[in-house]
XYZ file of N, CA and C in Angstrom:
654
model
N -6.620 -16.727 -25.741
C -5.340 -16.593 -25.040
C -5.580 -16.138 -23.601
N -4.713 -16.547 -22.696
C -4.871 -16.178 -21.307
C -4.361 -14.760 -21.069
N -4.952 -14.138 -20.049
C -4.573 -12.770 -19.704
C -3.081 -12.666 -19.413
N -2.501 -13.686 -18.724
C -1.103 -13.555 -18.317
C -0.129 -13.574 -19.488
N -0.616 -13.797 -20.700
C 0.244 -13.651 -21.872
C 0.466 -12.186 -22.223
N -0.354 -11.311 -21.646
C -0.302 -9.894 -22.014
C -0.034 -8.972 -20.825
N 0.152 -9.534 -19.628
C 0.324 -8.648 -18.477
C 1.723 -8.695 -17.876
N 2.696 -9.168 -18.642
C 4.061 -9.247 -18.123
C 4.791 -7.912 -18.179
N 4.340 -7.007 -19.016
C 4.968 -5.694 -19.113
C 3.914 -4.676 -19.517
N 4.310 -3.410 -19.521
C 3.351 -2.328 -19.766
C 3.359 -1.826 -21.202
N 4.025 -2.547 -22.099
C 4.064 -2.107 -23.500
C 3.277 -3.041 -24.415
N 2.662 -4.074 -23.845
C 1.948 -5.066 -24.645
C 0.443 -4.871 -24.515
N -0.212 -4.675 -25.659
C -1.663 -4.556 -25.684
C -2.290 -5.937 -25.806
N -3.418 -6.131 -25.141
C -4.189 -7.361 -25.332
C -4.962 -7.244 -26.643
N -5.547 -8.344 -27.137
C -6.342 -8.258 -28.373
C -7.500 -7.266 -28.265
N -7.948 -6.987 -27.040
C -9.034 -6.026 -26.840
C -8.532 -4.587 -26.700
N -7.219 -4.390 -26.846
C -6.660 -3.046 -26.757
C -6.388 -2.573 -25.347
N -6.323 -3.499 -24.414
C -6.092 -3.143 -23.012
C -4.624 -3.348 -22.628
N -4.147 -2.525 -21.696
C -2.818 -2.718 -21.112
C -3.045 -3.101 -19.656
N -2.878 -4.376 -19.344
C -3.255 -4.872 -18.030
C -2.413 -4.266 -16.912
N -1.143 -3.966 -17.195
C -0.297 -3.366 -16.164
C -0.859 -2.018 -15.705
N -1.414 -1.247 -16.646
C -2.032 0.029 -16.289
C -3.281 -0.209 -15.448
N -4.043 -1.234 -15.803
C -5.244 -1.554 -15.035
C -4.891 -2.007 -13.622
N -3.817 -2.772 -13.490
C -3.386 -3.198 -12.158
C -2.966 -1.993 -11.317
N -2.263 -1.051 -11.944
C -1.850 0.160 -11.228
C -3.068 0.974 -10.787
N -4.091 1.001 -11.638
C -5.318 1.724 -11.287
C -6.029 1.071 -10.108
N -5.902 -0.250 -9.988
C -6.502 -0.948 -8.848
C -5.849 -0.517 -7.532
N -4.549 -0.224 -7.582
C -3.862 0.255 -6.376
C -4.453 1.579 -5.909
N -4.843 2.417 -6.868
C -5.478 3.692 -6.523
C -6.826 3.444 -5.855
N -7.586 2.498 -6.399
C -8.917 2.202 -5.855
C -8.849 1.614 -4.448
N -7.689 1.056 -4.087
C -7.522 0.495 -2.748
C -6.914 1.498 -1.769
N -6.544 2.676 -2.261
C -5.893 3.668 -1.412
C -6.875 4.446 -0.563
N -6.346 5.268 0.328
C -7.194 6.101 1.182
C -7.871 7.188 0.351
N -9.027 7.630 0.816
C -9.829 8.585 0.048
C -9.179 9.969 0.049
N -9.224 10.609 -1.110
C -8.740 11.979 -1.278
C -9.854 12.794 -1.925
N -10.129 13.968 -1.381
C -11.166 14.847 -1.919
C -10.535 16.181 -2.292
N -10.896 16.692 -3.459
C -10.430 17.999 -3.894
C -11.576 18.817 -4.450
N -11.606 20.111 -4.132
C -12.645 21.019 -4.625
C -11.986 22.349 -4.973
N -12.522 23.010 -6.012
C -11.997 24.318 -6.395
C -13.159 25.294 -6.571
N -12.920 26.550 -6.193
C -13.904 27.614 -6.400
C -13.245 28.718 -7.222
N -13.889 29.866 -7.303
C -13.300 30.976 -8.049
C -12.036 31.502 -7.379
N -11.950 31.321 -6.066
C -10.851 31.944 -5.325
C -9.902 30.963 -4.648
N -10.343 29.720 -4.397
C -9.523 28.784 -3.633
C -9.629 27.360 -4.167
N -8.632 26.565 -3.830
C -8.662 25.122 -4.079
C -8.328 24.428 -2.765
N -9.027 23.327 -2.487
C -8.900 22.628 -1.209
C -8.651 21.147 -1.444
N -7.739 20.566 -0.664
C -7.510 19.126 -0.639
C -7.787 18.616 0.768
N -8.522 17.517 0.867
C -8.807 16.893 2.158
C -8.446 15.415 2.049
N -7.541 14.943 2.898
C -7.072 13.556 2.830
C -6.336 13.219 4.121
N -5.921 11.961 4.241
C -5.116 11.568 5.401
C -3.784 12.300 5.387
N -3.166 12.383 4.208
C -1.868 13.055 4.097
C -1.869 13.980 2.895
N -1.503 15.225 3.124
C -1.376 16.224 2.070
C 0.071 16.703 2.061
N 0.647 16.801 0.872
C 2.072 17.126 0.729
C 2.231 18.488 0.060
N 3.056 19.342 0.635
C 3.375 20.627 0.019
C 4.483 20.434 -1.010
N 4.256 20.908 -2.233
C 5.250 20.815 -3.302
C 6.022 22.120 -3.431
N 5.308 23.228 -3.433
C 5.919 24.550 -3.547
C 5.024 25.532 -2.797
N 5.416 26.787 -2.803
C 4.626 27.789 -2.093
C 3.217 27.909 -2.651
N 3.042 27.544 -3.922
C 1.749 27.776 -4.567
C 0.980 26.505 -4.893
N 1.471 25.334 -4.498
C 0.713 24.115 -4.800
C 1.098 22.962 -3.891
N 0.186 21.992 -3.823
C 0.413 20.779 -3.055
C -0.399 19.644 -3.643
N -0.255 18.457 -3.072
C -0.966 17.295 -3.605
C -1.385 16.354 -2.487
N -2.332 15.493 -2.814
C -2.742 14.395 -1.940
C -2.791 13.141 -2.799
N -2.575 11.972 -2.180
C -2.387 10.752 -2.957
C -3.287 9.623 -2.496
N -3.568 8.734 -3.440
C -4.238 7.463 -3.154
C -3.470 6.390 -3.909
N -2.957 5.394 -3.185
C -2.179 4.341 -3.836
C -0.860 4.110 -3.132
N 0.160 3.773 -3.919
C 1.467 3.422 -3.363
C 2.246 4.674 -2.948
N 2.564 4.760 -1.661
C 3.272 5.934 -1.151
C 4.661 6.068 -1.768
N 5.314 4.938 -2.062
C 6.661 4.994 -2.638
C 6.637 5.625 -4.028
N 5.618 5.303 -4.824
C 5.497 5.910 -6.153
C 5.146 7.391 -6.036
N 4.311 7.725 -5.065
C 3.964 9.130 -4.847
C 5.198 9.929 -4.457
N 6.095 9.307 -3.692
C 7.324 9.990 -3.277
C 8.198 10.305 -4.487
N 8.283 9.370 -5.428
C 9.068 9.600 -6.644
C 8.503 10.778 -7.425
N 7.184 10.793 -7.612
C 6.553 11.856 -8.393
C 6.604 13.195 -7.661
N 6.396 13.194 -6.348
C 6.424 14.455 -5.604
C 7.832 15.051 -5.598
N 8.856 14.208 -5.496
C 10.234 14.712 -5.561
C 10.533 15.297 -6.935
N 10.029 14.642 -7.987
C 10.202 15.168 -9.343
C 9.522 16.526 -9.478
N 8.318 16.655 -8.921
C 7.594 17.925 -8.991
C 8.326 19.023 -8.229
N 8.911 18.676 -7.088
C 9.676 19.661 -6.324
C 10.899 20.128 -7.106
N 11.557 19.196 -7.808
C 12.713 19.555 -8.624
C 12.314 20.492 -9.761
N 11.186 20.192 -10.421
C 10.709 21.040 -11.511
C 10.339 22.433 -11.000
N 9.712 22.486 -9.827
C 9.324 23.775 -9.251
C 10.553 24.608 -8.908
N 11.546 23.966 -8.304
C 12.774 24.674 -7.946
C 13.516 25.135 -9.188
N 13.547 24.286 -10.212
C 14.221 24.640 -11.460
C 13.589 25.871 -12.094
N 12.251 25.955 -12.057
C 11.563 27.109 -12.626
C 11.919 28.388 -11.875
N 11.989 28.297 -10.565
C 12.318 29.491 -9.776
C 13.763 29.932 -10.005
N 14.678 28.964 -10.144
C 16.082 29.308 -10.361
C 16.327 29.831 -11.771
N 15.629 29.241 -12.755
C 15.865 29.596 -14.154
C 15.100 30.841 -14.585
N 13.818 30.908 -14.207
C 12.957 31.990 -14.688
C 12.579 32.994 -13.603
N 12.919 32.678 -12.354
C 12.599 33.594 -11.278
C 11.135 33.658 -10.925
N 10.381 32.624 -11.254
C 8.951 32.619 -10.923
C 8.468 31.191 -10.713
N 7.307 31.068 -10.098
C 6.721 29.751 -9.844
C 6.254 29.123 -11.153
N 6.390 27.819 -11.264
C 5.967 27.115 -12.464
C 4.439 27.077 -12.523
N 3.819 27.322 -13.694
C 2.360 27.221 -13.814
C 1.877 25.820 -13.440
N 0.743 25.750 -12.773
C 0.247 24.476 -12.258
C 0.018 23.476 -13.381
N -0.617 23.920 -14.460
C -0.927 22.997 -15.557
C 0.342 22.426 -16.182
N 1.374 23.252 -16.321
C 2.621 22.773 -16.924
C 3.271 21.706 -16.051
N 3.242 21.908 -14.740
C 3.847 20.940 -13.830
C 3.091 19.616 -13.854
N 1.772 19.687 -13.853
C 0.970 18.461 -13.894
C 1.182 17.728 -15.217
N 1.285 18.473 -16.304
C 1.540 17.848 -17.607
C 2.881 17.129 -17.621
N 3.862 17.675 -16.906
C 5.194 17.056 -16.901
C 5.177 15.699 -16.204
N 4.399 15.551 -15.120
C 4.336 14.230 -14.476
C 3.473 13.274 -15.293
N 2.494 13.826 -16.030
C 1.712 12.983 -16.930
C 2.575 12.409 -18.036
N 3.447 13.258 -18.605
C 4.359 12.790 -19.653
C 5.329 11.748 -19.105
N 5.831 11.991 -17.907
C 6.771 11.043 -17.297
C 6.100 9.690 -17.065
N 4.871 9.707 -16.579
C 4.163 8.449 -16.320
C 3.813 7.732 -17.618
N 3.463 8.497 -18.637
C 3.057 7.871 -19.894
C 4.224 7.176 -20.585
N 5.435 7.701 -20.418
C 6.595 7.054 -21.042
C 6.854 5.670 -20.450
N 6.357 5.420 -19.244
C 6.521 4.091 -18.649
C 5.710 3.027 -19.369
N 4.764 3.452 -20.190
C 3.998 2.496 -20.995
C 4.578 2.371 -22.402
N 5.736 2.986 -22.627
C 6.364 2.942 -23.949
C 7.679 2.172 -23.950
N 8.234 1.909 -22.768
C 9.549 1.282 -22.686
C 9.468 -0.026 -21.910
N 10.017 -1.060 -22.493
C 10.016 -2.374 -21.848
C 10.829 -2.327 -20.560
N 10.349 -3.017 -19.536
C 11.062 -3.086 -18.271
C 10.623 -2.054 -17.259
N 9.766 -1.119 -17.650
C 9.241 -0.136 -16.710
C 7.786 -0.482 -16.391
N 7.269 0.088 -15.313
C 5.888 -0.168 -14.931
C 5.177 1.152 -14.648
N 3.864 1.172 -14.775
C 3.115 2.395 -14.451
C 3.223 2.714 -12.960
N 3.103 3.981 -12.636
C 3.072 4.378 -11.230
C 1.736 3.959 -10.628
N 1.783 3.244 -9.518
C 0.556 2.771 -8.885
C -0.014 3.775 -7.906
N -0.209 4.987 -8.363
C -0.711 6.041 -7.478
C -1.553 7.029 -8.281
N -2.596 7.519 -7.655
C -3.392 8.598 -8.218
C -3.175 9.847 -7.378
N -3.149 10.998 -8.015
C -2.890 12.255 -7.313
C -3.986 13.270 -7.601
N -4.292 14.071 -6.608
C -5.038 15.307 -6.811
C -4.082 16.441 -6.488
N -3.900 17.338 -7.442
C -2.958 18.449 -7.295
C -3.742 19.753 -7.255
N -3.564 20.523 -6.202
C -4.226 21.821 -6.063
C -3.171 22.913 -6.060
N -3.420 23.963 -6.828
C -2.458 25.051 -6.895
C -3.097 26.332 -7.380
N -2.331 27.399 -7.346
C -2.807 28.693 -7.820
C -1.681 29.364 -8.592
N -2.041 30.062 -9.661
C -1.073 30.839 -10.431
C -1.770 32.085 -10.960
N -1.182 32.723 -11.970
C -1.743 33.975 -12.477
C -3.149 33.807 -13.039
N -3.499 32.586 -13.428
C -4.825 32.343 -14.016
C -5.860 31.941 -12.974
N -5.457 31.842 -11.695
C -6.403 31.497 -10.645
C -6.121 30.142 -10.028
N -7.022 29.675 -9.155
C -6.844 28.363 -8.517
C -7.184 27.225 -9.470
N -6.520 26.081 -9.285
C -6.733 24.921 -10.158
C -6.721 23.640 -9.339
N -7.450 22.644 -9.856
C -7.434 21.295 -9.293
C -7.260 20.318 -10.442
N -6.237 19.462 -10.364
C -5.967 18.482 -11.411
C -5.957 17.077 -10.827
N -6.433 16.135 -11.638
C -6.334 14.720 -11.285
C -5.278 14.065 -12.160
N -4.418 13.249 -11.543
C -3.420 12.463 -12.263
C -3.753 10.988 -12.091
N -3.734 10.231 -13.206
C -4.025 8.806 -13.175
C -2.790 8.005 -13.585
N -2.700 6.728 -13.174
C -1.517 5.915 -13.490
C -1.214 5.798 -14.981
N -2.218 5.943 -15.824
C -1.995 5.866 -17.269
C -1.206 7.060 -17.793
N -1.077 8.100 -16.971
C -0.434 9.331 -17.412
C -1.434 10.400 -17.788
N -2.717 10.063 -17.776
C -3.746 11.036 -18.122
C -3.919 12.042 -16.993
N -3.999 13.306 -17.346
C -4.262 14.364 -16.378
C -5.433 15.190 -16.883
N -6.250 15.667 -15.974
C -7.371 16.505 -16.375
C -7.726 17.472 -15.258
N -8.153 18.672 -15.655
C -8.559 19.658 -14.664
C -9.983 19.365 -14.218
N -10.223 19.498 -12.920
C -11.512 19.149 -12.339
C -12.068 20.325 -11.543
N -13.402 20.359 -11.409
C -14.049 21.307 -10.503
C -14.141 20.713 -9.106
N -14.295 19.393 -9.042
C -14.324 18.646 -7.782
C -14.031 17.197 -8.118
N -13.378 16.491 -7.196
C -12.985 15.114 -7.503
C -12.725 14.352 -6.210
N -12.945 13.044 -6.262
C -12.601 12.161 -5.148
C -12.043 10.873 -5.725
N -10.943 10.379 -5.162
C -10.336 9.126 -5.600
C -10.020 8.280 -4.372
N -9.799 6.993 -4.599
C -9.468 6.095 -3.504
C -10.604 5.150 -3.171
N -10.384 4.300 -2.173
C -11.391 3.333 -1.751
C -12.606 4.051 -1.167
N -13.801 3.548 -1.470
C -15.060 4.115 -0.979
C -15.262 5.558 -1.429
N -14.595 5.971 -2.516
C -14.700 7.363 -2.957
C -16.010 7.655 -3.679
N -16.756 6.619 -4.070
C -18.002 6.852 -4.792
C -18.982 7.667 -3.955
N -19.036 7.412 -2.657
C -19.951 8.157 -1.788
C -19.535 9.620 -1.682
N -18.234 9.861 -1.670
C -17.745 11.240 -1.665
C -18.076 11.919 -2.986
N -17.917 11.192 -4.103
C -18.248 11.760 -5.414
C -19.733 12.092 -5.507
N -20.579 11.244 -4.926
C -22.020 11.516 -4.930
C -22.318 12.828 -4.217
N -21.662 13.057 -3.075
C -21.839 14.324 -2.354
C -21.368 15.497 -3.215
N -20.215 15.344 -3.856
C -19.673 16.423 -4.685
C -20.597 16.735 -5.855
N -21.129 15.708 -6.499
C -22.041 15.918 -7.624
C -23.315 16.618 -7.173
N -23.777 16.275 -5.977
C -25.024 16.847 -5.463
C -24.868 18.337 -5.135
N -23.654 18.748 -4.807
C -23.427 20.138 -4.392
C -22.534 20.917 -5.358
N -22.316 20.379 -6.541
C -21.332 20.947 -7.472
C -21.582 22.419 -7.786
N -22.839 22.800 -7.968
C -23.148 24.170 -8.368
C -22.828 25.186 -7.269
N -22.710 24.729 -6.034
C -22.440 25.645 -4.918
C -20.965 26.017 -4.812
N -20.086 25.156 -5.319
C -18.658 25.308 -5.035
C -18.046 26.573 -5.621
N -18.469 26.963 -6.810
C -17.813 28.066 -7.511
C -17.829 29.356 -6.699
N -18.904 29.593 -5.964
C -19.041 30.843 -5.216
C -18.555 30.736 -3.773
N -18.048 29.584 -3.374
C -17.644 29.373 -1.979
C -16.353 30.104 -1.630
N -16.273 30.578 -0.397
C -15.031 31.099 0.144
C -14.194 29.963 0.705
N -13.076 30.322 1.323
C -12.152 29.300 1.815
C -12.794 28.401 2.868
N -13.419 28.996 3.880
C -13.985 28.198 4.970
C -15.111 27.294 4.477
N -15.981 27.841 3.619
C -17.087 27.032 3.092
C -16.565 25.856 2.276
N -15.521 26.100 1.503
C -14.959 25.042 0.662
C -14.355 23.929 1.525
N -13.691 24.318 2.605
C -13.122 23.318 3.516
C -14.228 22.477 4.144
N -15.320 23.117 4.542
C -16.444 22.387 5.145
C -17.010 21.372 4.160
N -17.192 21.784 2.906
C -17.691 20.849 1.892
C -16.722 19.681 1.702
N -15.422 19.974 1.700
C -14.434 18.908 1.552
C -14.492 17.910 2.692
N -14.635 18.415 3.913
C -14.724 17.535 5.080
C -16.005 16.706 5.057
N -17.098 17.325 4.634
C -18.365 16.590 4.552
C -18.279 15.478 3.513
N -17.637 15.777 2.376
C -17.484 14.755 1.330
C -16.633 13.597 1.835
N -15.541 13.915 2.529
C -14.682 12.860 3.070
C -15.418 12.042 4.129
N -16.229 12.714 4.949
C -16.997 12.016 5.986
C -17.958 11.012 5.360
N -18.524 11.339 4.190
C -19.453 10.437 3.507
C -18.792 9.108 3.163
N -17.486 9.131 2.926
C -16.785 7.925 2.483
C -16.318 7.049 3.642
N -16.404 7.558 4.862
C -15.946 6.786 6.014
C -16.980 5.744 6.426
N -16.503 4.695 7.056
C -17.422 3.711 7.632
C -18.260 4.385 8.716
N -19.459 3.858 8.951
C -20.399 4.504 9.865
C -19.860 4.637 11.284
N -18.978 3.743 11.684
C -18.470 3.781 13.056
C -17.205 4.619 13.198
N -16.818 5.335 12.137
C -15.597 6.139 12.187
C -15.927 7.626 12.124
N -15.075 8.415 12.761
C -15.228 9.861 12.767
C -13.962 10.515 12.222
N -14.117 11.732 11.694
C -12.954 12.495 11.253
C -12.213 13.038 12.466
N -10.910 12.839 12.491
C -10.075 13.349 13.576
C -8.816 13.964 12.983
N -8.028 14.606 13.827
C -6.772 15.192 13.351
C -5.781 14.110 12.955
N -5.992 12.879 13.436
C -5.098 11.775 13.078
C -5.384 11.220 11.691
N -6.635 11.278 11.232
C -6.970 10.675 9.940
C -7.384 11.693 8.889
N -7.112 12.969 9.142
C -7.534 13.981 8.166
C -6.592 15.179 8.181
N -6.155 15.585 6.998
C -5.379 16.812 6.816
C -6.065 17.655 5.753
N -5.892 18.957 5.847
C -6.503 19.876 4.885
C -5.421 20.775 4.306
N -5.402 20.879 2.983
C -4.501 21.795 2.300
C -5.309 22.829 1.538
N -4.964 24.108 1.687
C -5.715 25.194 1.058
C -4.756 26.116 0.324
N -5.161 26.532 -0.870
C -4.384 27.499 -1.638
C -5.366 28.361 -2.417
N -4.999 29.617 -2.686
C -5.939 30.454 -3.428
C -5.446 31.868 -3.612
N -6.389 32.727 -3.990
C -6.106 34.136 -4.194
C -6.168 34.870 -2.868
N -5.477 36.010 -2.794
C -5.505 36.817 -1.586
C -6.834 37.525 -1.422
N -6.954 38.320 -0.356
C -8.200 39.031 -0.089
C -8.529 39.981 -1.228
N -9.811 39.991 -1.596
C -10.243 40.837 -2.703
C -9.797 40.339 -4.054
N -9.304 39.100 -4.098
C -8.852 38.536 -5.365
C -7.514 39.074 -5.814
N -6.790 39.754 -4.910
C -5.501 40.342 -5.264
C -4.363 39.518 -4.670
N -3.345 39.266 -5.470
C -2.207 38.499 -4.996
C -2.543 37.026 -4.843
N -1.561 36.260 -4.389
C -1.729 34.821 -4.222
C -1.541 34.442 -2.762
N -2.386 33.528 -2.306
C -2.290 33.006 -0.946
C -1.572 31.669 -1.013
N -0.454 31.534 -0.332
C 0.359 30.328 -0.428
C -0.349 29.081 0.059
N 0.191 27.922 -0.318
C -0.389 26.636 0.075
C -0.175 26.420 1.564
N -1.270 26.187 2.287
C -1.207 26.024 3.741
C -1.820 24.696 4.151
N -1.205 24.065 5.140
C -1.703 22.802 5.683
C -2.341 23.036 7.040
N -3.449 22.318 7.284
C -4.140 22.401 8.571
C -4.395 20.998 9.098
């Protein structure tokens, strides 16, 4: 049977157990701009062309379709605001990431919907410390120590793997430097990092590990 018999919607499995609509959405992520995320004991850092603040304690960077990222980021902002209004506190990072994973996964259960064609790296801090999560179009979310997604991200991942053991003990400035170096690895040889093609988002614990340091963009 031809592939196009199984790729008209996101609820039909091929004989090999594949959902082609999810694979197509994942291709959009692979064609997106590179995003790098790293976490240490005290801070989490995002380095990308565009970094978005979601709440005082977390933000995200995207690779893929900006329109889909806007839908998910607005949903995350609503969930964050709802938590503050209802419970008087910031929503835990893992719970918020799980909520967008559940929302994305339901798109593979209902006819007429499509997967979100965007991948996200979400960095945040809560009572349990700093966190970095990856979100995929399939709805899968996982916590990472370091991650890179987007076009040409393999070179950034190679840098992250080579220096992975150093990240845990890094302070804020060191972590930002590693993030910039990883992003630089993914650029074409004739390109340089500039303020026009690079943004940095940082979040973490306060000095001495006390209190929380809000999400800041640079």
